[in-house]
Amino acid sequence: MEFKHWLFTALFCLAALAALGQTVVECPQNIGFEKGTFANWQCLTGEISETTQTDPGGVITLSPSGSINGRHTVISDGVDEYGDFSLKSPNGSKYVIKLGNNEGGRGAEGISYTLKVPANAPTYSVIFNYALVLQNPGHPTLLEQPRFIATVINETTNTTTPCGSFTFIAASNQPGFSISAKDASVTYKPWSAAAIDLSAYQGHTVRLEFTTNDCTHTRHFGYAYLDFAENCSAPISGAAVCTGDRSTVLSAVPGFERYRWYKPDTQEELGTTESITLSPVPPPGTRIAVDMFAFPGLGCDQTLVTTITGVALNVNPPQASCYPVDLTATAIIAGSTAGLTYTYWKDAALREQVPDPRNITASGTYYLQAQAPSGCKLVREVDVIYNPVLPIEVIQQPQIQYPATLDLGASFLPDPRLTYSYWLDTAMKIPIREDPHRVRFGGDYYLKGVSSEGCTVTAKLFADILVLDIDIPNVFTPNGDGINDVLTVDLNRPVDLNYLKIYNRWGALVFQTRDITNFWTGRNQNGSNAPGGTYYWVIDGKENLMPYKRSGAVTLVR
């Protein structure tokens, strides 16, 4: 099979295209890596089969692996070492990801995301903004070359979508690509765009798959950069205008070969470029359409329709949170006009900008300013409630002696907002099996507090419980009342006992045993009652093959 597609590395956004105006639509969670992780994504690794004289090779085998740094890498800044293009996302988001690396070795990497196309979206598109770096060793067949594969699978029907699956293979004659100044064997294409139309799959479950692989001879590499916009709204910008605007610029999805703008109700031609200027501004309610014609082999032709509307800035206050609040979250502006540019301010006069609107750690009123492409601006208040979970304040309790018990709940100052649990290990996977408020054994314990919002805080607690290696009462009363009638001996260490001997004050032996549970009843060796007074005990044995000797005194009371 001959492949003559463009090389590229893909960045995409899911866009819901409403026929009657464009509003911000919140995208699937973390599709744009806004958490700085691969949460909700599946990461895969594997290899491409080797090419031999009898086997053309080129078969990619992947299996789930979790994200592996260096093969699935989240990036927030920098430039590509071969193409010297910026690694900041073209859509302004905080993170992009790098799929693959420059190490060769017949490696292959993949990521996939599963989503459901909204049943009520008349038009729904996946928009790729892409950048790719592929080494071009010039192997005899294209199957041997490094490549990037984008596949869209309709899981509802178990079919591959015809307009959403592409293979891009290293070659020397691809339009829009350049040769690296660092290594002439490497070709690269900086960020660009393409699109996939999912309008026909309303209510269906779709899986997006992206794969990179090295060449089949182990030495040459290929990798891609990807990102995904958080605003899943109509890709035509500029249709929202303010009262008094004399002109507006409409822009379609970049990356198509040709464009045709027109009014679908009258078929009046308006332009044939990616962006057009409308002057004067048509009345609100005017529908504008654009036909976008794809390059051969790169996607499908699409038609987008938008409506000239007034600018709407809808602000949804974020919920109270124990996590830092992100004012740039799409949920806050859901329902607003698409294509607005936002800035964030601390004061109503818009004099002091918020330095990091993605990381608000102080409650208060903030101000969001939206600017339409035509230049008009709107301002709305945003109230933030930030309830951080404070570190646990540990209280070290005084030492107690076994068999007394210790209440771990008294080892810290509790926060009524948190639910606490007690653990035996630092990973907090082994719970305490006994009552944490009656702990019998000393050592380290671990406390975890969880808020209703899911924030957690942890601390280490120390139970200072002294356990004597031997426990013998200093007084016993063998009077037959059933209380303290025998001299009990508890050994709290693994001692192999040689003997326990008890002597009177003149040094005469009155009792001996080799069984530590054979308690002295206060009788002499001849069976008569020993008189009241002080007696002396001696224990001899071995602990872990080492000599073990202990001695002490006990008072017999009659």
Short mmCIF file of C-alpha atoms in Angstrom, two decimals, residues 11-14 27-41 93-97 226-231:
data_model
loop_
_atom_site.label_atom_id
_atom_site.label_comp_id
_atom_site.label_asym_id
_atom_site.label_seq_id
_atom_site.Cartn_x
_atom_site.Cartn_y
_atom_site.Cartn_z
CA LEU A 11 -3.18 18.63 18.57
CA PHE A 12 -6.96 18.45 18.55
CA CYS A 13 -10.08 19.92 20.08
CA LEU A 14 -13.60 18.52 20.11
CA CYS A 27 -15.00 19.25 26.94
CA PRO A 28 -14.48 15.74 28.34
CA GLN A 29 -12.38 15.75 31.51
CA ASN A 30 -8.63 16.20 30.98
CA ILE A 31 -8.81 15.69 27.23
CA GLY A 32 -6.40 18.63 26.99
CA PHE A 33 -4.13 17.40 29.81
CA GLU A 34 -5.24 20.40 31.90
CA LYS A 35 -4.37 18.43 35.05
CA GLY A 36 -0.80 18.05 33.88
CA THR A 37 -1.28 14.27 33.83
CA PHE A 38 -2.62 11.48 31.62
CA ALA A 39 -5.76 11.08 33.77
CA ASN A 40 -8.66 9.67 31.66
CA TRP A 41 -6.19 8.71 28.93
CA SER A 93 -3.47 25.81 27.21
CA LYS A 94 -0.91 25.07 29.89
CA TYR A 95 0.33 21.66 28.77
CA VAL A 96 1.12 19.65 25.66
CA ILE A 97 2.34 16.07 25.53
CA LEU A 226 -0.25 16.67 21.01
CA ASP A 227 -2.65 18.90 22.86
CA PHE A 228 -6.41 19.27 22.97
CA ALA A 229 -8.40 22.46 23.46
CA GLU A 230 -10.71 22.67 26.46
CA ASN A 231 -13.42 24.65 24.63
#
